[in-house]
Amino acid sequence: MTKKYLCGVVSAAVLMGACPTAVFAADLENPLDFRSMTEDAADTDAGWAWDASSQTLTVENLSLTVPQGKLEERAAIYLPDESTVRVKGSNNSLNTLSYHCDGIYCEGELTFEGKGKLKIVTDSYSASAIYAKQGPVTFYDSVEIAADPDGHVIYIEKAKGKNPIISVQDDAKVTFPKDNANKNSILVTKNSSTKQGENWFDYAEAYDEFDDTVELVAKNTVKKDDKTDDSKKDETKTDETKTDETKTTNTYQLTIGKADILKNGAVSHTADVAPYIKNGYTMLPLRALLAVSNPAQEVKWSATENAAYTFVNDKLTMLTPNAATYKKGTETIQLSTPAELKDGRLFVSLRDWMSIMEIEGTQLDWNSTTKTVTLRY
């Protein structure tokens, strides 16, 4: 996902101090874009200062909010490659309430340092608190980044393969609510040619019972009782590097008009609504079928955005009822027929479900007599 958005004349004027600074103390309707800023700039009322020579953004008493409907599919703050965010004081907040609006977006290597705390809140399942192209992202000193996202805490797109790609050092830490702790909280994607290093994730995870939060901290600062099983953690993190030879092929069967979904011949799940045929397309319940193939698979419905979100092969997939296309990662893909809501459940056609799951036609059989779909993957 390449976010090459240019700030308009108004945004540039704000950054240079030509516009009133009060807007930054409340609502942010134009992004703070430092990618092409070659001169120093500051807004003391808003709580930030930009040092162009060192590419360092210092925040102190920062208070920025992106209102709903503003900066959609953009970011609140844009930084160039090899940037540093220096955090001072504990009263810094960045809130994005808009669809797919990331908190901080960096073109490459990003460093957080200082002795302060920055809280980043995002309100969209498809947004990230910290988004970096290629990375790495490093946290030094005693800086604390407290994230409260509906989507990712940290998302690195197409990692360079540096070792490590995410690192927490010294007394720095990254915290987020325990209920956000899943395999997509920290997500790193890579090109097929990029090899994942052994220490890509150079941090330890600890759980704070008092705050009910997960903390990413330096490995040498975690108490023995708080340490996670490194072998299990490494296994989770390196799933994407496993070859197809390690995967088990299962057989799934769905019959039109029947709510039962079979896995390897046995009933594995009973859907709330049975598959049906509409205009020649076999319509399948998205959540039920995903739950059978992967019980840990999540499908989240956003009433505000009127869309369903899920991750397939580490790509965020968004489906909107009655739309002609869907989104997977950075791609917009044509649907054979629009997805539709029926009895409170989202249905997609069999052909589109195969596209979403990246399943080949050779893995599918259709029995027109029994009206049964058989999938092998």
Tab-separated table of C-alpha atoms in Angstrom:
chain	number	residue	atom	x	y	z
A	1	MET	CA	0.000	0.000	0.000
A	2	THR	CA	1.710	3.132	-1.126
A	3	LYS	CA	0.289	6.287	0.417
A	4	LYS	CA	1.696	9.001	-1.828
A	5	TYR	CA	-0.692	11.721	-0.860
A	6	LEU	CA	0.375	15.318	-1.363
A	7	CYS	CA	-0.693	17.953	1.090
A	8	GLY	CA	-2.550	20.858	-0.421
A	9	VAL	CA	-1.632	24.489	-0.198
A	10	VAL	CA	-3.629	24.868	2.982
A	11	SER	CA	-1.814	21.980	4.682
A	12	ALA	CA	1.590	23.320	3.676
A	13	ALA	CA	0.658	26.738	4.944
A	14	VAL	CA	-0.402	25.265	8.275
A	15	LEU	CA	2.878	23.410	8.625
A	16	MET	CA	4.842	26.572	7.943
A	17	GLY	CA	2.792	28.505	10.461
A	18	ALA	CA	0.919	30.637	7.948
A	19	CYS	CA	-2.453	29.376	9.192
A	20	PRO	CA	-3.852	29.584	12.725
A	21	THR	CA	-2.370	26.882	14.921
A	22	ALA	CA	-5.510	26.324	16.990
A	23	VAL	CA	-6.754	23.736	14.504
A	24	PHE	CA	-4.035	21.334	15.665
A	25	ALA	CA	-5.067	21.563	19.270
A	26	ALA	CA	-8.405	19.989	18.320
A	27	ASP	CA	-9.381	18.650	14.891
A	28	LEU	CA	-6.844	17.754	12.211
A	29	GLU	CA	-8.407	17.995	8.757
A	30	ASN	CA	-5.127	18.100	6.803
A	31	PRO	CA	-2.261	15.709	7.509
A	32	LEU	CA	1.036	16.737	9.009
A	33	ASP	CA	3.207	15.723	6.061
A	34	PHE	CA	6.956	16.056	6.667
A	35	ARG	CA	8.132	13.917	3.739
A	36	SER	CA	9.132	16.906	1.619
A	37	MET	CA	9.783	19.418	4.403
A	38	THR	CA	13.331	20.715	3.915
A	39	GLU	CA	13.093	23.526	6.476
A	40	ASP	CA	12.493	23.457	10.205
A	41	ALA	CA	8.913	24.046	11.353
A	42	ALA	CA	7.103	24.121	14.672
A	43	ASP	CA	3.720	24.647	16.249
A	44	THR	CA	4.070	25.030	19.986
A	45	ASP	CA	0.315	25.259	20.524
A	46	ALA	CA	-0.210	21.923	18.774
A	47	GLY	CA	2.796	20.408	20.504
A	48	TRP	CA	5.220	19.502	17.711
A	49	ALA	CA	8.506	20.651	16.174
A	50	TRP	CA	10.227	19.392	13.024
A	51	ASP	CA	14.019	19.388	12.594
A	52	ALA	CA	14.556	18.956	8.865
A	53	SER	CA	18.307	18.251	8.993
A	54	SER	CA	17.965	15.297	11.362
A	55	GLN	CA	14.454	14.376	10.203
A	56	THR	CA	13.279	14.406	13.805
A	57	LEU	CA	9.745	15.151	14.925
A	58	THR	CA	9.619	16.193	18.574
A	59	VAL	CA	6.252	15.994	20.304
A	60	GLU	CA	5.450	17.557	23.663
A	61	ASN	CA	1.880	18.104	24.863
A	62	LEU	CA	0.712	16.891	21.441
A	63	SER	CA	-3.074	16.785	21.040
A	64	LEU	CA	-4.357	15.881	17.581
A	65	THR	CA	-7.669	14.349	16.528
A	66	VAL	CA	-8.766	13.369	13.019
A	67	PRO	CA	-12.561	13.694	12.927
A	68	GLN	CA	-14.747	11.031	11.393
A	69	GLY	CA	-14.964	11.476	7.641
A	70	LYS	CA	-11.638	13.334	7.339
A	71	LEU	CA	-8.372	11.940	5.943
A	72	GLU	CA	-10.022	8.653	4.975
A	73	GLU	CA	-7.492	6.109	3.674
A	74	ARG	CA	-4.700	8.471	4.677
A	75	ALA	CA	-2.697	9.162	7.852
A	76	ALA	CA	-2.526	11.856	10.481
A	77	ILE	CA	1.279	12.176	10.327
A	78	TYR	CA	3.558	11.329	7.385
A	79	LEU	CA	7.312	10.905	7.841
A	80	PRO	CA	10.149	10.282	5.371
A	81	ASP	CA	12.506	7.313	5.496
A	82	GLU	CA	15.011	7.362	8.362
A	83	SER	CA	12.871	9.509	10.627
A	84	THR	CA	12.854	9.828	14.409
A	85	VAL	CA	9.961	10.650	16.721
A	86	ARG	CA	11.225	12.114	19.991
A	87	VAL	CA	8.596	12.029	22.726
A	88	LYS	CA	8.702	14.421	25.680
A	89	GLY	CA	6.287	14.447	28.593
A	90	SER	CA	3.396	12.100	29.280
A	91	ASN	CA	0.589	14.223	27.853
A	92	ASN	CA	0.738	13.350	24.142
A	93	SER	CA	-2.215	11.956	22.206
A	94	LEU	CA	-3.028	11.216	18.580
A	95	ASN	CA	-6.562	10.064	17.723
A	96	THR	CA	-7.873	9.048	14.304
A	97	LEU	CA	-11.621	8.501	14.156
A	98	SER	CA	-11.847	8.146	10.393
A	99	TYR	CA	-12.017	5.150	8.074
A	100	HIS	CA	-8.606	3.587	7.375
A	101	CYS	CA	-6.749	6.571	8.803
A	102	ASP	CA	-3.398	5.505	10.236
A	103	GLY	CA	-1.810	7.325	13.135
A	104	ILE	CA	1.824	7.626	11.996
A	105	TYR	CA	2.962	6.578	8.531
A	106	CYS	CA	6.663	6.355	7.628
A	107	GLU	CA	8.247	5.752	4.227
A	108	GLY	CA	10.895	3.459	5.728
A	109	GLU	CA	13.072	3.260	8.828
A	110	LEU	CA	11.433	4.743	11.918
A	111	THR	CA	12.807	5.315	15.414
A	112	PHE	CA	10.980	6.306	18.597
A	113	GLU	CA	13.061	7.735	21.430
A	114	GLY	CA	12.832	9.958	24.503
A	115	LYS	CA	11.448	9.710	28.004
A	116	GLY	CA	7.821	10.500	27.319
A	117	LYS	CA	4.568	8.746	26.484
A	118	LEU	CA	2.505	8.971	23.300
A	119	LYS	CA	-0.970	7.472	23.089
A	120	ILE	CA	-2.254	6.584	19.610
A	121	VAL	CA	-5.902	5.640	19.139
A	122	THR	CA	-7.412	4.447	15.857
A	123	ASP	CA	-11.097	3.788	15.304
A	124	SER	CA	-11.073	1.706	12.110
A	125	TYR	CA	-10.344	-2.005	11.796
A	126	SER	CA	-8.322	-1.285	8.650
A	127	ALA	CA	-6.112	1.366	10.279
A	128	SER	CA	-2.756	1.041	12.042
A	129	ALA	CA	-1.367	3.012	14.954
A	130	ILE	CA	2.100	2.830	13.354
A	131	TYR	CA	2.526	2.004	9.663
A	132	ALA	CA	5.975	1.714	8.084
A	133	LYS	CA	6.988	0.753	4.573
A	134	GLN	CA	9.793	-1.788	4.812
A	135	GLY	CA	10.892	-0.632	8.275
A	136	PRO	CA	12.594	-1.365	10.590
A	137	VAL	CA	10.837	0.229	13.575
A	138	THR	CA	12.881	0.670	16.765
A	139	PHE	CA	11.984	1.935	20.248
A	140	TYR	CA	14.786	3.334	22.451
A	141	ASP	CA	15.365	5.034	25.805
A	142	SER	CA	12.292	4.961	28.056
A	143	VAL	CA	9.766	6.029	25.436
A	144	GLU	CA	6.301	4.511	25.799
A	145	ILE	CA	3.882	4.140	22.909
A	146	ALA	CA	0.419	3.266	24.199
A	147	ALA	CA	-1.758	2.076	21.334
A	148	ASP	CA	-5.486	1.458	21.410
A	149	PRO	CA	-6.313	0.379	17.853
A	150	ASP	CA	-9.216	-1.462	16.295
A	151	GLY	CA	-6.694	-2.649	13.690
A	152	HIS	CA	-2.906	-3.042	13.888
A	153	VAL	CA	-0.594	-1.736	16.559
A	154	ILE	CA	2.394	-1.934	14.176
A	155	TYR	CA	2.161	-2.792	10.476
A	156	ILE	CA	5.302	-3.078	8.349
A	157	GLU	CA	4.666	-3.511	4.640
A	158	LYS	CA	7.143	-5.521	2.554
A	159	ALA	CA	9.959	-5.667	5.057
A	160	LYS	CA	13.478	-5.164	3.760
A	161	GLY	CA	14.649	-8.251	5.555
A	162	LYS	CA	16.801	-6.363	8.041
A	163	ASN	CA	17.486	-8.072	11.308
A	164	PRO	CA	15.695	-7.085	13.499
A	165	ILE	CA	12.624	-5.570	11.796
A	166	ILE	CA	10.909	-4.539	15.066
A	167	SER	CA	13.085	-3.892	18.098
A	168	VAL	CA	12.424	-2.658	21.645
A	169	GLN	CA	15.532	-1.557	23.539
A	170	ASP	CA	16.524	-0.056	26.898
A	171	ASP	CA	13.438	0.751	29.022
A	172	ALA	CA	11.178	1.497	26.070
A	173	LYS	CA	7.843	-0.256	25.728
A	174	VAL	CA	4.803	-0.524	23.494
A	175	THR	CA	1.508	-1.253	25.223
A	176	PHE	CA	-1.930	-2.168	23.951
A	177	PRO	CA	-5.100	-3.721	25.428
A	178	LYS	CA	-5.009	-7.454	25.985
A	179	ASP	CA	-8.193	-7.932	23.954
A	180	ASN	CA	-6.242	-6.618	20.927
A	181	ALA	CA	-3.540	-9.246	21.392
A	182	ASN	CA	-3.835	-11.486	18.340
A	183	LYS	CA	-1.582	-12.511	15.479
A	184	ASN	CA	-2.531	-9.378	13.528
A	185	SER	CA	-1.690	-6.853	16.246
A	186	ILE	CA	1.902	-6.856	15.014
A	187	LEU	CA	1.903	-7.634	11.305
A	188	VAL	CA	4.869	-7.758	8.944
A	189	THR	CA	4.469	-8.635	5.286
A	190	LYS	CA	7.311	-9.393	2.897
A	191	ASN	CA	8.085	-10.157	-0.713
A	192	SER	CA	8.370	-13.824	-1.599
A	193	SER	CA	12.116	-13.338	-2.187
A	194	THR	CA	12.705	-11.857	1.284
A	195	LYS	CA	13.911	-14.249	3.941
A	196	GLN	CA	12.792	-13.702	7.507
A	197	GLY	CA	15.655	-13.327	9.973
A	198	GLU	CA	15.810	-15.254	13.238
A	199	ASN	CA	15.592	-12.058	15.273
A	200	TRP	CA	13.110	-10.130	13.172
A	201	PHE	CA	11.053	-9.548	16.305
A	202	ASP	CA	13.561	-8.368	18.876
A	203	TYR	CA	11.346	-7.877	21.914
A	204	ALA	CA	9.610	-9.810	24.653
A	205	GLU	CA	5.935	-9.794	25.564
A	206	ALA	CA	4.725	-9.223	29.110
A	207	TYR	CA	1.244	-8.978	30.576
A	208	ASP	CA	0.258	-6.239	32.999
A	209	GLU	CA	-2.596	-7.598	35.129
A	210	PHE	CA	-3.347	-4.236	36.711
A	211	ASP	CA	-3.885	-2.431	33.394
A	212	ASP	CA	-4.964	-5.583	31.497
A	213	THR	CA	-2.486	-4.718	28.758
A	214	VAL	CA	0.178	-6.457	26.713
A	215	GLU	CA	3.613	-4.855	26.817
A	216	LEU	CA	6.366	-5.198	24.219
A	217	VAL	CA	9.632	-4.642	26.070
A	218	ALA	CA	13.339	-5.376	25.696
A	219	LYS	CA	14.081	-9.066	26.122
A	220	ASN	CA	16.447	-8.567	29.048
A	221	THR	CA	13.856	-6.641	31.092
A	222	VAL	CA	11.221	-9.370	31.337
A	223	LYS	CA	10.933	-11.349	34.541
A	224	LYS	CA	11.292	-15.082	34.208
A	225	ASP	CA	7.660	-15.691	35.168
A	226	ASP	CA	6.469	-13.255	32.500
A	227	LYS	CA	8.407	-14.749	29.607
A	228	THR	CA	6.503	-16.378	26.812
A	229	ASP	CA	7.555	-19.680	25.314
A	230	ASP	CA	10.043	-18.468	22.702
A	231	SER	CA	9.737	-21.642	20.678
A	232	LYS	CA	5.973	-21.223	20.412
A	233	LYS	CA	6.314	-17.522	19.658
A	234	ASP	CA	8.850	-18.142	16.907
A	235	GLU	CA	6.598	-20.803	15.452
A	236	THR	CA	3.694	-18.332	15.331
A	237	LYS	CA	5.763	-15.577	13.791
A	238	THR	CA	7.244	-17.761	11.073
A	239	ASP	CA	4.045	-19.396	9.837
A	240	GLU	CA	4.246	-17.391	6.614
A	241	THR	CA	7.666	-18.909	5.836
A	242	LYS	CA	6.434	-22.495	5.954
A	243	THR	CA	6.189	-24.266	2.630
A	244	ASP	CA	3.097	-25.848	1.153
A	245	GLU	CA	4.618	-29.252	1.920
A	246	THR	CA	3.827	-28.767	5.623
A	247	LYS	CA	0.167	-27.973	5.037
A	248	THR	CA	-2.564	-30.553	5.495
A	249	THR	CA	-5.224	-30.804	2.807
A	250	ASN	CA	-8.775	-31.004	4.155
A	251	THR	CA	-12.037	-31.640	2.372
A	252	TYR	CA	-15.055	-29.384	2.963
A	253	GLN	CA	-18.594	-29.971	1.748
A	254	LEU	CA	-21.587	-27.653	1.609
A	255	THR	CA	-24.972	-28.522	0.218
A	256	ILE	CA	-27.431	-25.944	-1.040
A	257	GLY	CA	-30.283	-25.525	1.427
A	258	LYS	CA	-28.476	-27.300	4.274
A	259	ALA	CA	-26.879	-25.466	7.180
A	260	ASP	CA	-24.368	-28.191	8.087
A	261	ILE	CA	-20.795	-27.756	6.821
A	262	LEU	CA	-18.711	-30.923	6.716
A	263	LYS	CA	-14.967	-31.177	7.252
A	264	ASN	CA	-13.405	-34.476	6.219
A	265	GLY	CA	-16.824	-36.121	6.213
A	266	ALA	CA	-18.000	-35.009	9.658
A	267	VAL	CA	-20.216	-32.069	10.579
A	268	SER	CA	-17.850	-29.338	11.714
A	269	HIS	CA	-20.169	-26.353	11.856
A	270	THR	CA	-23.849	-25.544	11.499
A	271	ALA	CA	-24.381	-22.145	9.932
A	272	ASP	CA	-27.145	-19.774	10.993
A	273	VAL	CA	-28.234	-19.495	7.367
A	274	ALA	CA	-27.850	-22.204	4.721
A	275	PRO	CA	-26.108	-21.696	1.338
A	276	TYR	CA	-28.422	-20.802	-1.531
A	277	ILE	CA	-28.380	-20.117	-5.257
A	278	LYS	CA	-29.108	-16.661	-6.645
A	279	ASN	CA	-28.974	-15.730	-10.322
A	280	GLY	CA	-26.935	-18.838	-11.011
A	281	TYR	CA	-24.366	-18.138	-8.272
A	282	THR	CA	-23.832	-20.370	-5.261
A	283	MET	CA	-23.886	-18.034	-2.238
A	284	LEU	CA	-21.914	-19.066	0.840
A	285	PRO	CA	-21.962	-17.695	4.417
A	286	LEU	CA	-18.556	-16.040	4.744
A	287	ARG	CA	-18.125	-16.235	8.516
A	288	ALA	CA	-19.289	-19.843	8.824
A	289	LEU	CA	-17.021	-21.167	6.102
A	290	LEU	CA	-14.004	-19.302	7.412
A	291	ALA	CA	-14.727	-20.589	10.912
A	292	VAL	CA	-14.656	-24.166	9.651
A	293	SER	CA	-11.429	-23.818	7.675
A	294	ASN	CA	-9.701	-21.892	10.466
A	295	PRO	CA	-11.414	-21.637	13.879
A	296	ALA	CA	-9.123	-18.718	14.809
A	297	GLN	CA	-10.165	-16.730	11.746
A	298	GLU	CA	-11.952	-13.513	12.663
A	299	VAL	CA	-14.510	-11.610	10.634
A	300	LYS	CA	-15.285	-8.197	12.065
A	301	TRP	CA	-18.282	-6.154	11.040
A	302	SER	CA	-18.056	-2.374	11.161
A	303	ALA	CA	-21.492	-0.829	11.338
A	304	THR	CA	-19.982	2.626	10.843
A	305	GLU	CA	-18.217	1.620	7.617
A	306	ASN	CA	-20.887	-0.922	6.593
A	307	ALA	CA	-18.160	-3.433	5.800
A	308	ALA	CA	-16.776	-6.798	6.892
A	309	TYR	CA	-13.044	-7.216	7.523
A	310	THR	CA	-10.917	-10.329	7.733
A	311	PHE	CA	-7.318	-11.341	7.076
A	312	VAL	CA	-6.466	-13.840	4.356
A	313	ASN	CA	-2.799	-14.741	3.822
A	314	ASP	CA	-1.787	-11.721	5.934
A	315	LYS	CA	-3.760	-9.347	3.710
A	316	LEU	CA	-6.599	-7.261	5.059
A	317	THR	CA	-9.730	-8.071	3.063
A	318	MET	CA	-12.748	-5.764	3.087
A	319	LEU	CA	-16.172	-6.699	1.744
A	320	THR	CA	-19.069	-4.274	1.454
A	321	PRO	CA	-22.602	-5.547	0.784
A	322	ASN	CA	-23.934	-4.782	-2.717
A	323	ALA	CA	-20.565	-3.461	-3.927
A	324	ALA	CA	-19.138	-4.566	-7.285
A	325	THR	CA	-15.582	-4.904	-5.901
A	326	TYR	CA	-13.746	-5.869	-2.751
A	327	LYS	CA	-10.365	-4.882	-1.354
A	328	LYS	CA	-7.504	-7.212	-0.502
A	329	GLY	CA	-4.416	-5.457	0.750
A	330	THR	CA	-3.695	-2.704	-1.749
A	331	GLU	CA	-5.747	-4.284	-4.549
A	332	THR	CA	-9.317	-3.559	-5.608
A	333	ILE	CA	-10.738	-6.748	-7.131
A	334	GLN	CA	-13.872	-7.220	-9.201
A	335	LEU	CA	-16.540	-9.516	-7.762
A	336	SER	CA	-18.462	-11.979	-9.912
A	337	THR	CA	-21.592	-10.879	-8.109
A	338	PRO	CA	-22.008	-8.496	-5.171
A	339	ALA	CA	-21.858	-9.853	-1.648
A	340	GLU	CA	-25.157	-9.537	0.174
A	341	LEU	CA	-26.564	-9.535	3.660
A	342	LYS	CA	-29.200	-12.150	4.404
A	343	ASP	CA	-30.714	-12.715	7.832
A	344	GLY	CA	-27.867	-10.775	9.396
A	345	ARG	CA	-25.111	-12.775	7.675
A	346	LEU	CA	-22.806	-11.765	4.823
A	347	PHE	CA	-22.853	-14.091	1.829
A	348	VAL	CA	-20.381	-14.241	-1.064
A	349	SER	CA	-20.509	-16.309	-4.207
A	350	LEU	CA	-18.474	-19.502	-4.389
A	351	ARG	CA	-16.361	-18.051	-7.204
A	352	ASP	CA	-15.609	-14.918	-5.211
A	353	TRP	CA	-14.898	-16.890	-2.063
A	354	MET	CA	-12.262	-18.839	-4.024
A	355	SER	CA	-10.752	-15.533	-5.153
A	356	ILE	CA	-10.663	-14.246	-1.578
A	357	MET	CA	-9.079	-17.453	-0.277
A	358	GLU	CA	-6.764	-17.792	-3.315
A	359	ILE	CA	-8.069	-21.270	-4.122
A	360	GLU	CA	-7.533	-22.775	-7.582
A	361	GLY	CA	-10.386	-24.187	-9.645
A	362	THR	CA	-8.783	-27.637	-9.524
A	363	GLN	CA	-9.533	-27.723	-5.792
A	364	LEU	CA	-13.291	-27.527	-6.374
A	365	ASP	CA	-15.960	-30.053	-7.381
A	366	TRP	CA	-19.654	-29.317	-7.989
A	367	ASN	CA	-22.261	-32.098	-7.959
A	368	SER	CA	-25.284	-30.741	-9.808
A	369	THR	CA	-27.430	-33.724	-8.773
A	370	THR	CA	-26.960	-33.318	-5.029
A	371	LYS	CA	-26.147	-29.602	-5.301
A	372	THR	CA	-23.047	-30.135	-3.191
A	373	VAL	CA	-19.820	-28.140	-3.271
A	374	THR	CA	-16.623	-29.988	-2.368
A	375	LEU	CA	-13.463	-27.995	-1.637
A	376	ARG	CA	-10.000	-29.409	-1.001
A	377	TYR	CA	-7.349	-27.173	0.558
